[in-house]
XYZ file of C-alpha atoms in Angstrom:
771
model
C 77.385 1.259 47.959
C 79.309 4.346 46.824
C 82.228 2.147 45.770
C 79.963 0.057 43.508
C 78.411 3.206 42.039
C 81.807 4.749 41.163
C 82.973 1.445 39.718
C 79.946 1.352 37.406
C 80.469 4.931 36.178
C 84.137 4.265 35.389
C 83.282 1.085 33.438
C 80.560 2.906 31.479
C 82.883 5.790 30.539
C 85.572 3.375 29.303
C 83.016 1.439 27.242
C 81.700 4.612 25.612
C 85.217 5.818 24.770
C 86.354 2.592 23.102
C 83.013 1.912 21.387
C 82.964 5.372 19.845
C 86.413 4.841 18.359
C 85.671 1.327 17.149
C 82.413 2.116 15.386
C 83.261 5.573 14.078
C 85.108 4.018 11.166
C 81.990 2.129 10.139
C 80.207 5.396 9.396
C 82.496 5.993 6.434
C 80.946 4.462 3.337
C 83.189 2.227 1.300
C 83.788 3.318 -2.252
C 81.878 1.283 -4.782
C 83.891 -0.912 -7.097
C 82.162 0.084 -10.375
C 79.828 2.973 -11.208
C 77.940 2.772 -14.499
C 76.416 5.551 -16.622
C 74.409 5.485 -19.830
C 72.731 7.457 -22.596
C 69.801 5.763 -24.358
C 68.561 7.243 -27.642
C 65.478 6.231 -29.605
C 64.893 8.074 -32.864
C 61.896 7.054 -34.949
C 62.181 10.060 -37.280
C 65.057 10.048 -39.758
C 64.131 12.848 -42.168
C 62.967 12.522 -45.790
C 59.891 10.544 -44.735
C 61.982 7.939 -42.973
C 59.881 6.532 -40.138
C 60.373 3.731 -37.622
C 57.793 2.451 -35.132
C 59.773 0.890 -32.298
C 63.036 2.828 -31.861
C 61.670 4.772 -28.891
C 60.193 1.755 -27.131
C 63.433 -0.153 -27.782
C 65.432 2.582 -26.028
C 63.043 2.604 -23.052
C 63.095 -1.195 -22.821
C 66.903 -1.217 -22.934
C 67.070 1.402 -20.169
C 64.665 -0.580 -17.952
C 66.620 -3.791 -18.495
C 69.944 -2.197 -17.594
C 68.365 -0.533 -14.551
C 66.948 -3.847 -13.330
C 69.867 -6.193 -13.922
C 72.640 -4.158 -15.560
C 73.648 -2.041 -12.585
C 72.870 1.345 -14.216
C 70.680 3.435 -11.957
C 68.220 5.656 -13.812
C 69.692 8.625 -11.956
C 72.962 7.841 -13.778
C 71.340 7.707 -17.211
C 69.702 9.948 -19.801
C 66.870 8.857 -22.121
C 66.459 10.834 -25.354
C 63.505 10.294 -27.708
C 63.732 11.806 -31.209
C 66.535 14.210 -30.181
C 68.514 16.724 -32.206
C 72.311 16.612 -32.370
C 72.608 19.346 -29.725
C 70.494 17.245 -27.337
C 72.947 14.380 -27.685
C 75.924 16.657 -27.042
C 74.241 18.127 -23.950
C 73.565 14.624 -22.640
C 77.248 13.716 -23.171
C 78.308 16.831 -21.257
C 75.888 16.061 -18.422
C 77.137 12.470 -18.060
C 80.751 13.687 -18.186
C 80.112 16.126 -15.334
C 78.366 13.384 -13.363
C 81.346 11.040 -13.783
C 83.786 13.724 -12.644
C 81.595 14.572 -9.661
C 81.427 10.919 -8.546
C 84.971 9.883 -9.453
C 85.963 9.339 -5.822
C 82.910 7.171 -5.107
C 84.051 4.317 -7.340
C 87.258 2.642 -8.382
C 86.174 2.440 -12.022
C 83.519 4.035 -14.226
C 81.781 2.522 -17.258
C 79.751 4.349 -19.894
C 77.119 2.748 -22.160
C 75.902 4.562 -25.293
C 72.841 2.955 -26.904
C 71.224 4.178 -30.113
C 68.192 2.820 -31.954
C 67.101 4.683 -35.059
C 68.132 5.728 -38.553
C 71.608 5.980 -40.037
C 73.369 5.778 -43.359
C 76.897 4.927 -44.406
C 78.304 8.098 -42.824
C 76.182 9.297 -39.907
C 73.308 8.876 -37.524
C 70.143 10.487 -38.890
C 68.458 12.465 -36.102
C 65.356 13.975 -37.671
C 66.651 16.776 -39.874
C 70.120 16.584 -38.253
C 73.020 14.254 -38.849
C 75.760 13.152 -36.459
C 78.707 11.807 -38.470
C 80.463 8.766 -37.109
C 83.889 10.362 -36.653
C 82.448 13.241 -34.586
C 80.275 10.864 -32.577
C 83.209 8.593 -31.834
C 85.291 11.590 -30.713
C 82.481 12.844 -28.460
C 82.048 9.429 -26.857
C 85.791 9.123 -26.312
C 85.814 12.471 -24.463
C 83.425 11.119 -21.836
C 85.859 10.599 -18.903
C 85.003 6.981 -18.271
C 87.436 4.086 -17.988
C 85.329 1.908 -20.288
C 83.054 2.844 -23.216
C 80.432 0.397 -24.518
C 78.667 1.579 -27.686
C 75.618 -0.269 -29.050
C 74.169 0.950 -32.363
C 70.951 -0.538 -33.726
C 70.614 1.160 -37.100
C 71.206 0.630 -40.799
C 74.833 0.504 -42.002
C 75.958 0.919 -38.391
C 78.903 -1.355 -39.089
C 80.591 1.684 -40.629
C 80.928 3.193 -37.159
C 83.179 0.415 -35.897
C 85.491 0.251 -38.913
C 88.609 1.632 -37.308
C 92.089 1.115 -38.663
C 93.926 -1.525 -36.711
C 90.938 -2.370 -34.540
C 90.789 -5.974 -33.434
C 89.051 -8.096 -30.838
C 91.031 -8.591 -27.661
C 90.265 -10.233 -24.356
C 87.746 -8.119 -22.477
C 87.787 -7.782 -18.722
C 86.048 -9.130 -15.694
C 84.469 -6.721 -13.205
C 87.324 -6.884 -10.716
C 87.994 -4.333 -7.970
C 91.748 -4.948 -8.153
C 92.074 -4.282 -11.897
C 92.770 -1.015 -13.697
C 90.797 -1.269 -16.918
C 90.515 0.993 -19.925
C 89.189 0.494 -23.412
C 86.100 0.342 -25.583
C 83.582 -2.122 -26.973
C 81.571 -1.275 -30.100
C 78.608 -3.434 -31.133
C 76.487 -2.747 -34.219
C 73.277 -4.362 -35.390
C 74.392 -4.758 -38.994
C 77.422 -4.697 -41.220
C 78.597 -1.640 -43.121
C 76.431 -2.543 -46.134
C 73.260 -3.934 -44.526
C 69.948 -2.572 -43.322
C 68.761 -3.153 -39.785
C 65.218 -4.420 -39.457
C 62.320 -4.199 -37.009
C 59.265 -6.439 -36.700
C 55.585 -5.788 -35.986
C 55.285 -9.322 -34.600
C 57.749 -8.722 -31.781
C 57.151 -4.957 -31.520
C 60.870 -4.270 -31.632
C 63.952 -4.433 -33.810
C 65.403 -7.915 -34.184
C 68.791 -6.868 -32.815
C 67.551 -4.988 -29.724
C 65.054 -7.751 -28.970
C 67.905 -10.277 -29.097
C 70.107 -8.024 -26.930
C 67.432 -7.573 -24.238
C 66.490 -11.250 -24.277
C 70.169 -12.131 -24.003
C 70.766 -9.681 -21.145
C 67.839 -11.200 -19.266
C 69.580 -14.563 -19.255
C 69.149 -16.272 -22.617
C 72.763 -15.470 -23.518
C 74.143 -16.990 -20.313
C 75.872 -19.996 -21.832
C 77.950 -20.694 -18.699
C 74.923 -20.974 -16.384
C 76.398 -18.629 -13.735
C 73.417 -16.210 -13.960
C 75.683 -13.502 -15.394
C 75.769 -12.350 -19.016
C 79.145 -11.243 -20.331
C 79.989 -9.143 -23.357
C 81.198 -12.127 -25.384
C 78.111 -14.184 -24.471
C 75.789 -11.328 -25.402
C 77.363 -10.644 -28.767
C 77.420 -14.335 -29.680
C 73.752 -14.727 -28.764
C 72.627 -11.501 -30.475
C 74.515 -12.419 -33.644
C 72.962 -15.885 -33.828
C 69.420 -14.745 -33.018
C 69.466 -11.716 -35.335
C 70.811 -13.732 -38.246
C 68.347 -16.614 -37.777
C 65.355 -14.237 -37.547
C 66.323 -12.209 -40.642
C 67.911 -14.725 -43.023
C 64.589 -15.320 -44.825
C 63.359 -11.709 -44.703
C 62.800 -9.621 -47.810
C 65.581 -7.243 -46.739
C 68.039 -10.088 -46.474
C 70.103 -11.464 -43.591
C 71.441 -9.087 -40.980
C 74.927 -9.648 -39.528
C 75.820 -7.785 -36.303
C 79.437 -6.607 -36.047
C 81.826 -5.806 -33.209
C 85.095 -4.156 -32.307
C 86.335 -4.761 -28.778
C 89.580 -3.331 -27.438
C 89.742 -3.707 -23.675
C 92.923 -4.027 -21.670
C 92.653 -6.643 -18.929
C 91.708 -10.261 -18.430
C 88.481 -12.195 -18.127
C 85.192 -10.892 -19.509
C 82.985 -7.822 -18.987
C 79.827 -8.688 -17.080
C 76.908 -6.679 -18.494
C 73.992 -8.079 -16.474
C 73.400 -10.142 -13.348
C 70.210 -12.219 -13.474
C 70.482 -13.195 -9.806
C 69.646 -9.602 -8.865
C 66.210 -9.773 -10.489
C 63.066 -9.861 -8.338
C 61.606 -12.672 -10.469
C 63.509 -15.460 -12.185
C 62.102 -17.984 -14.642
C 64.152 -21.184 -14.881
C 63.811 -23.259 -18.047
C 64.653 -26.725 -16.762
C 67.457 -28.794 -18.218
C 65.190 -31.355 -19.891
C 63.073 -28.692 -21.632
C 64.045 -28.298 -25.291
C 62.719 -26.613 -28.402
C 61.681 -23.134 -29.405
C 60.335 -21.493 -26.222
C 57.865 -18.655 -26.891
C 56.755 -16.599 -23.863
C 53.921 -14.063 -24.032
C 52.413 -11.850 -21.361
C 48.715 -11.818 -20.394
C 48.034 -9.390 -23.286
C 49.552 -11.882 -25.773
C 52.550 -9.615 -26.368
C 55.727 -11.522 -27.158
C 58.184 -11.295 -24.249
C 60.901 -13.767 -25.239
C 61.548 -16.336 -27.921
C 64.453 -18.667 -27.205
C 65.943 -21.754 -28.800
C 66.532 -24.084 -25.860
C 68.558 -27.284 -25.847
C 68.718 -29.919 -23.123
C 72.335 -29.116 -22.326
C 71.669 -26.963 -19.237
C 68.970 -24.905 -17.540
C 68.401 -21.311 -18.666
C 67.671 -18.543 -16.151
C 65.609 -15.562 -17.309
C 65.027 -12.301 -15.438
C 61.336 -11.463 -15.713
C 58.785 -9.024 -14.333
C 55.898 -9.955 -12.049
C 52.810 -11.082 -13.924
C 50.949 -13.846 -15.717
C 52.466 -15.492 -18.771
C 51.636 -18.054 -21.397
C 54.315 -20.297 -22.878
C 54.551 -22.486 -25.955
C 57.387 -24.946 -26.504
C 57.750 -26.249 -30.039
C 59.991 -29.251 -30.474
C 60.469 -31.646 -33.365
C 57.842 -34.111 -32.173
C 55.367 -32.246 -29.993
C 54.020 -28.819 -29.132
C 53.509 -28.038 -25.441
C 51.581 -25.162 -23.911
C 50.920 -23.838 -20.429
C 50.529 -20.816 -18.198
C 52.441 -19.625 -15.167
C 52.522 -16.675 -12.807
C 55.574 -14.916 -11.430
C 55.427 -13.215 -8.055
C 57.950 -11.027 -6.269
C 61.094 -12.739 -5.004
C 60.104 -15.965 -6.719
C 62.013 -18.431 -8.848
C 59.603 -20.388 -11.060
C 60.880 -23.584 -12.682
C 59.290 -24.378 -16.036
C 59.542 -28.002 -17.106
C 57.654 -30.460 -19.285
C 55.532 -31.419 -16.272
C 54.124 -27.857 -16.143
C 52.964 -28.037 -19.768
C 50.322 -29.940 -21.706
C 50.633 -31.259 -25.269
C 48.364 -29.700 -27.873
C 47.132 -31.072 -31.185
C 48.715 -29.633 -34.278
C 47.980 -30.014 -37.960
C 50.255 -32.389 -39.783
C 52.430 -30.854 -42.509
C 52.551 -32.063 -46.096
C 55.444 -34.455 -46.545
C 57.038 -35.307 -49.868
C 55.008 -38.056 -51.584
C 52.138 -38.031 -49.042
C 48.715 -36.433 -48.826
C 48.080 -33.781 -46.168
C 46.325 -34.978 -43.041
C 44.520 -32.649 -40.690
C 43.805 -33.562 -37.100
C 40.712 -32.167 -35.428
C 40.192 -32.931 -31.793
C 37.393 -31.947 -29.401
C 38.161 -29.221 -26.855
C 40.162 -30.397 -23.821
C 41.137 -33.616 -25.604
C 44.647 -34.482 -26.650
C 45.470 -36.602 -29.691
C 48.739 -38.201 -30.686
C 47.517 -40.249 -33.657
C 50.111 -40.890 -36.305
C 51.224 -43.543 -38.773
C 52.288 -45.749 -35.856
C 48.808 -45.912 -34.258
C 45.974 -48.404 -34.839
C 42.353 -47.927 -33.745
C 40.658 -50.960 -32.134
C 37.121 -50.386 -30.741
C 37.445 -53.067 -28.024
C 40.602 -54.370 -26.341
C 40.757 -57.401 -24.041
C 43.949 -58.666 -22.427
C 45.354 -60.750 -19.597
C 48.840 -59.217 -19.569
C 49.431 -55.904 -21.380
C 47.512 -56.516 -24.636
C 49.326 -59.671 -25.627
C 47.052 -60.065 -28.710
C 48.242 -56.789 -30.247
C 51.982 -56.729 -29.495
C 53.018 -58.168 -32.835
C 51.327 -55.362 -34.779
C 54.036 -52.898 -33.757
C 51.361 -50.205 -33.476
C 50.228 -47.918 -30.671
C 46.678 -48.986 -29.766
C 43.857 -46.429 -29.696
C 40.594 -47.825 -28.276
C 37.140 -46.928 -26.931
C 36.931 -49.700 -24.341
C 39.730 -51.680 -22.678
C 39.315 -54.584 -20.258
C 42.122 -56.507 -18.579
C 42.061 -59.094 -15.820
C 45.517 -58.227 -14.480
C 46.840 -55.452 -16.658
C 45.461 -53.492 -19.589
C 47.889 -51.247 -21.459
C 47.017 -49.120 -24.482
C 48.306 -45.912 -25.969
C 45.071 -43.902 -26.034
C 41.630 -44.537 -24.542
C 38.625 -42.534 -25.787
C 36.013 -44.094 -23.543
C 36.297 -46.482 -20.589
C 39.191 -48.547 -19.253
C 38.679 -51.303 -16.653
C 41.163 -53.599 -14.953
C 41.240 -55.909 -11.926
C 44.810 -54.984 -11.022
C 46.188 -52.160 -13.188
C 45.350 -49.778 -16.043
C 47.919 -47.976 -18.121
C 47.325 -45.514 -20.968
C 49.169 -42.518 -22.331
C 46.030 -40.502 -23.095
C 42.673 -40.958 -21.370
C 39.568 -39.156 -22.672
C 36.903 -40.749 -20.483
C 37.008 -42.881 -17.329
C 39.551 -45.295 -15.886
C 38.933 -47.790 -13.041
C 41.312 -50.216 -11.386
C 41.243 -52.270 -8.184
C 44.851 -51.397 -7.336
C 46.599 -49.150 -9.835
C 45.784 -46.495 -12.503
C 48.248 -44.601 -14.638
C 47.739 -42.161 -17.494
C 49.806 -39.308 -18.898
C 46.693 -37.241 -19.608
C 43.232 -37.650 -18.028
C 40.277 -35.662 -19.428
C 37.551 -37.264 -17.365
C 37.554 -39.496 -14.301
C 40.196 -41.768 -12.784
C 39.590 -44.045 -9.784
C 41.606 -46.712 -7.983
C 41.287 -48.780 -4.814
C 44.928 -48.174 -3.926
C 46.769 -45.833 -6.274
C 46.188 -43.242 -9.041
C 49.013 -41.872 -11.153
C 48.478 -39.257 -13.862
C 50.448 -36.364 -15.299
C 47.344 -34.263 -15.873
C 43.754 -34.516 -14.590
C 41.019 -32.216 -15.900
C 38.102 -33.920 -14.175
C 38.213 -35.929 -10.944
C 40.783 -38.273 -9.494
C 40.005 -40.375 -6.428
C 41.835 -43.165 -4.634
C 41.282 -45.226 -1.494
C 44.932 -44.798 -0.461
C 46.964 -42.629 -2.802
C 46.522 -40.158 -5.697
C 49.173 -38.500 -7.821
C 48.746 -35.993 -10.655
C 51.021 -33.408 -12.268
C 48.085 -31.048 -12.763
C 44.515 -31.135 -11.412
C 41.824 -28.835 -12.797
C 38.884 -30.415 -10.986
C 38.695 -32.409 -7.774
C 41.310 -34.741 -6.354
C 40.272 -36.806 -3.301
C 41.998 -39.587 -1.420
C 41.473 -41.575 1.752
C 45.111 -41.004 2.736
C 47.321 -38.989 0.369
C 46.958 -36.682 -2.656
C 49.921 -35.305 -4.604
C 49.565 -32.800 -7.449
C 51.789 -30.121 -8.976
C 48.827 -27.823 -9.656
C 45.302 -27.841 -8.203
C 42.802 -25.359 -9.625
C 39.778 -25.968 -7.448
C 39.693 -28.468 -4.609
C 42.069 -31.052 -3.169
C 40.922 -33.089 -0.139
C 42.467 -35.963 1.758
C 41.829 -37.835 4.987
C 45.481 -37.476 6.030
C 47.804 -35.583 3.678
C 47.578 -33.275 0.616
C 50.653 -32.383 -1.408
C 50.629 -29.976 -4.370
C 54.099 -28.651 -5.197
C 52.676 -26.232 -7.746
C 49.756 -23.832 -7.614
C 46.451 -24.274 -5.781
C 43.618 -21.983 -6.837
C 40.714 -22.969 -4.639
C 40.617 -25.014 -1.448
C 43.041 -27.572 -0.079
C 41.920 -29.380 3.070
C 43.370 -32.248 5.063
C 42.790 -33.742 8.500
C 46.519 -33.711 9.253
C 48.872 -31.993 6.789
C 48.702 -29.777 3.676
C 51.634 -29.011 1.415
C 51.388 -26.735 -1.621
C 53.630 -24.724 -3.905
C 51.133 -21.855 -4.038
C 47.710 -21.261 -2.522
C 45.309 -18.662 -3.951
C 42.374 -19.581 -1.737
C 42.186 -21.418 1.572
C 44.571 -24.021 2.918
C 43.453 -25.657 6.155
C 44.658 -28.597 8.183
C 44.205 -30.101 11.621
C 47.960 -30.259 12.272
C 50.164 -28.423 9.806
C 50.310 -26.439 6.552
C 53.347 -26.201 4.296
C 53.467 -23.996 1.194
C 56.819 -23.372 -0.486
C 55.502 -20.522 -2.599
C 52.830 -17.815 -2.363
C 49.722 -17.981 -0.183
C 47.133 -15.529 -1.533
C 44.343 -16.061 0.962
C 44.200 -17.813 4.310
C 46.566 -20.456 5.624
C 45.609 -21.950 8.981
C 46.736 -24.925 11.017
C 46.450 -26.278 14.533
C 50.216 -26.584 15.009
C 52.332 -24.849 12.367
C 52.309 -22.994 9.030
C 55.154 -22.815 6.535
C 54.955 -20.712 3.357
C 58.124 -20.606 1.281
C 57.067 -17.560 -0.699
C 54.622 -14.707 -0.243
C 51.630 -14.712 2.093
C 48.969 -12.290 0.857
C 46.224 -12.521 3.453
C 46.373 -14.288 6.793
C 48.766 -16.943 8.044
C 47.759 -18.248 11.463
C 48.943 -21.154 13.555
C 48.705 -22.466 17.090
C 52.492 -22.570 17.464
C 54.747 -21.427 14.596
C 54.433 -19.517 11.295
C 57.211 -19.486 8.688
C 57.065 -17.478 5.445
C 60.419 -17.321 3.671
C 59.034 -14.704 1.300
C 56.833 -11.683 1.954
C 53.855 -11.468 4.318
C 51.334 -9.015 2.878
C 48.676 -9.163 5.589
C 48.692 -10.792 9.023
C 51.017 -13.463 10.375
C 50.028 -14.690 13.833
C 51.247 -17.572 15.980
C 51.171 -18.443 19.660
C 54.969 -18.762 19.792
C 56.951 -17.556 16.775
C 56.654 -15.925 13.349
C 59.276 -15.727 10.618
C 59.083 -13.895 7.285
C 61.478 -12.362 4.784
C 59.419 -9.181 4.371
C 56.301 -8.028 6.236
C 53.768 -5.583 4.810
C 51.193 -5.842 7.561
C 51.644 -7.301 11.029
C 53.417 -10.098 12.899
C 51.904 -11.202 16.206
C 53.607 -13.775 18.436
C 55.996 -14.196 21.346
C 58.924 -14.014 18.924
C 58.696 -12.221 15.560
C 61.567 -12.348 13.085
C 61.743 -10.622 9.704
C 65.029 -10.944 7.816
C 64.083 -7.998 5.585
C 62.103 -4.827 6.169
C 58.815 -4.505 8.046
C 56.266 -2.065 6.667
C 53.733 -2.425 9.457
C 53.884 -3.703 13.028
C 55.559 -6.462 15.002
C 53.816 -7.294 18.266
C 55.635 -9.652 20.628
C 58.270 -9.928 23.339
C 61.201 -10.269 20.907
C 61.052 -8.687 17.447
C 63.700 -8.399 14.761
C 63.707 -6.753 11.336
C 66.309 -5.127 9.121
C 64.739 -1.668 9.367
C 63.619 -1.999 12.972
C 65.012 -1.569 16.476
C 67.083 -4.242 18.186
C 69.086 -2.858 21.109
C 70.665 -4.195 24.286
C 70.781 -1.588 27.050
C 72.140 -1.160 30.551
C 71.462 1.818 32.780
C 71.665 3.202 36.289
C 68.868 5.132 38.038
C 68.963 7.709 40.828
C 67.117 5.223 43.063
C 70.255 3.043 42.876
C 68.788 0.484 40.432
C 70.572 -1.337 37.634
C 68.456 -2.087 34.545
C 69.185 -4.437 31.634
C 66.767 -4.328 28.679
C 66.204 -5.634 25.165
C 64.332 -3.173 22.950
C 63.009 -4.668 19.722
C 60.427 -3.918 17.044
C 59.888 -0.935 14.776
C 59.805 2.743 15.527
C 56.038 3.057 15.600
C 55.652 0.276 18.149
C 58.442 -1.633 19.869
C 58.567 -3.985 22.827
C 60.762 -3.830 25.922
C 61.770 -6.806 28.059
C 64.436 -6.882 30.738
C 65.250 -7.005 34.414
C 66.056 -4.596 37.220
C 67.468 -4.842 40.738
C 69.095 -2.597 43.301
C 72.866 -2.300 42.913
C 73.635 -3.485 46.459
C 71.661 -6.686 45.932
C 74.058 -7.715 43.177
C 76.653 -8.387 45.879
C 76.726 -12.164 46.342
C 77.890 -11.797 49.956
C 74.758 -9.912 50.922
C 72.226 -11.963 52.903
C 69.571 -9.264 53.148
C 66.012 -10.498 53.353
C 65.019 -7.454 51.320
C 66.514 -8.880 48.142
C 64.210 -8.753 45.145
C 64.345 -8.947 41.360
C 62.162 -7.293 38.774
C 61.094 -8.384 35.328
C 60.385 -5.417 33.056
C 58.115 -5.617 30.019
C 56.123 -3.147 27.975
C 55.643 -1.183 24.754
C 57.115 2.000 23.379
C 57.259 4.325 20.407
C 60.168 6.338 18.994
C 60.595 9.649 17.217
C 63.901 10.181 15.391
C 65.564 13.494 14.585
C 69.013 13.137 13.058
C 71.405 11.641 15.593
C 68.809 11.956 18.370
C 65.782 9.863 19.218
C 62.952 10.343 21.718
C 61.366 7.268 23.330
C 58.044 7.013 25.150
C 57.406 3.735 27.004
C 54.551 2.240 29.039
C 55.930 -0.565 31.228
C 54.851 -3.259 33.617
C 57.197 -4.400 36.393
C 56.827 -7.848 37.956
C 58.641 -7.951 41.331
C 59.785 -11.325 42.712
C 60.712 -11.411 46.422
C 60.722 -13.524 49.556
C 57.406 -14.046 51.323
C 57.764 -12.765 54.928
C 54.862 -14.928 56.091
C 56.103 -18.086 54.429
C 59.856 -18.464 54.767
C 61.738 -19.962 51.834
C 58.772 -19.119 49.635
C 58.613 -16.531 46.887
C 55.805 -14.248 45.895
C 55.352 -11.543 43.270
C 53.716 -8.153 42.902
C 53.527 -5.839 39.952
C 53.348 -2.118 39.397
C 53.034 0.094 36.300
C 55.589 2.660 35.236
C 56.174 5.168 32.434
C 59.394 6.371 30.889
C 60.604 9.164 28.626
C 64.185 9.092 27.326
C 66.389 11.010 24.916
C 69.030 9.034 23.018
C 72.143 10.197 21.180
C 73.964 8.051 18.596
C 77.657 8.992 18.398
C 78.478 5.886 16.317
C 76.666 3.301 14.264
C 76.228 0.698 16.986
C 76.238 2.870 20.109
C 73.530 4.951 21.767
C 73.867 7.019 24.947
C 70.558 7.869 26.598
C 69.120 9.673 29.603
C 65.571 9.999 30.782
C 62.988 10.127 33.523
C 60.775 7.356 34.900
C 57.746 7.294 37.151
C 56.639 4.201 39.106
C 53.157 3.996 40.628
C 52.348 2.538 44.053
C 48.859 1.435 45.135
C 47.268 -0.967 47.647
C 48.249 -4.129 45.793
C 51.997 -3.426 45.721
C 52.789 -1.644 49.007
C 55.299 -4.284 50.089
C 57.280 -3.795 46.896
C 57.873 -0.118 47.612
C 58.673 -0.836 51.246
C 61.694 -2.755 49.975
C 62.528 -0.467 47.033
C 64.408 2.700 47.893
C 62.928 5.940 46.631
C 64.610 9.351 46.833
C 61.420 11.230 46.067
C 57.708 10.431 46.364
C 54.594 12.239 45.179
C 51.549 11.288 47.255
C 48.145 11.490 45.588
C 46.269 10.950 48.859
C 42.855 11.538 47.327
C 43.342 8.503 45.094
C 45.483 6.395 47.467
C 48.226 6.342 44.815
C 51.874 7.345 45.142
C 54.295 8.176 42.317
C 58.027 7.478 42.638
C 60.005 9.447 40.006
C 63.638 8.733 39.227
C 66.183 9.644 36.581
C 68.149 7.254 34.400
C 71.376 7.307 32.371
C 72.737 4.435 30.322
C 74.226 2.883 27.226
C 72.667 0.816 24.434
C 74.344 -1.457 21.901
C 72.524 -1.335 18.565
C 72.630 -4.842 17.079
C 71.160 -4.387 13.581
């Protein structure tokens, strides 16, 4: 016995010694590769009754953009609104001191100077002060940064960058191994041009183009990073196109870039944004995005060459896409940690007034609300259409048929139906403003009424009701979609019901119910199923299933399942399952046998095994004065964690021992922790299940349990190591006497009045911190 005890102490001491040396190095923070600093200036007042409206808001918007995706913390920046020259100099001095103070925390420093306001051919105009270009350039150069990026959005700002011998050279890539020095000067206009702002966009044209470009529109390579060359090219093109027909004349941004190195300077990283809007590859035209208050957010010329990724804020947005042939409109909502893909299928065509063409009379199109019209020179209106096979009587006209009633024995195909369409086998129309019936198949690009089929419905948009005996499909449903077997829709606003399966890869605002399975991109109401629920995006309500729940985004409400819950985004509410829960972030509670959160938990995890990034996950081994070895897993968060493990007497670990007193204990319980620097204090309430041989029935096992309590003090000498010591008390009563007859106890407190005994013991051990 003593030999085993000494052996354990020696092994523990060796483990502590080597672990402390191994993990001590991890406590030293690695130096960052690049540290960025910035001064943002917005000056609406330029003296002599010169007044701008949006210089201040431009500076604030630029600061927020660079803080979100440009890697410049607000603590490393200064925002000046309508400053004097001395204010600018003080800000330069402050940033210089900050760079010197932090010079050992980064391998390279970068400084961004942004100005939006008034200027003339010689200086910035700061209220009643002026800051001449030569002095400003000298002051910026004195800032002890490896790289200087200067962005001037003001009239005649091109004069600032006219330096003798200056020429564009290859800028650099953000590379830890490189030693980079140099400058990049960007101006909103040439040396002889005025810079312009717009009431429509609530910003200057140049800054609006810069911010839109930084958020992803300038990313021509598609790598979700915007470089200096990409940004300048985009800002130049956008500023020129928006001002070429203005009364002040076209505005040509200028540049002077002299950076020593190779590659390109990355100014923003869209992948770091909380919300990303993806304009799909096939989407093309002028894309206009406004927020819920109708304020213009972005206006982008999009081609079909590649997708465009835009960093956005959470919120509701409206979008209009204007192409050569059609105008599309739609709405979407961005939630935290969500990538929303905008494509033609998410949008609906809208009627627009025809323009006057040379040699033709103007033609206005007026359509009833919720109806879509595509009438043009190539259409022909026929009140009644009858066909055997795809309108064989009208093919030779070369026109798109618009009708009020269509009847076909096998197939009826027209361009637009403003009424009723019937067919024995199949109906096909591009636009349906009315009702469509078919024995087997229906298809329509746009349905503003009712669509029904014995076997199959197919429609890109339904604003009324769609029903099918077997299968329904719609890109967007704003009413009711019902099917005997399967429904599929990108967006359901109110109710989707199916005998077997519902699938809506977009948004559901209402109720989705199925006897077996539900699948939805987002649920804002109730999703319920007899077997399983799957939602790849947000669930803002209740998601419940008999077997499993999967939500790919955020769950705001309750997610409950008989077996498993999975939410790859954030759970803002309650996630409960009989077996396991998984979420990326939890702001509420997880309840199950196993709870896993790959991010932080702001709430509680209640289960046998719990894991989160900001929680507790520790493997421990310890020795007690009653000669017991304990092995435990502690998991959860500091307010409430769970403990599971096992315990046995040291002598019983000897395989050669044939003692009939052998036993094993399973330990489980809950605890809470208080932290104070490198120390922590744990309080635990435990249950101990003892498994042992039954003396009355040989070769049989039986179990007893007893409660215990523990208090321990832990010390963390290194990142992944904790040494702890504490006291425990086990309680004996009538139901577990045999357990304590086998367990050895060095000290016993007898509460004879209550027929209860307490067995205290002391504990010392080591924990490996695994998070």
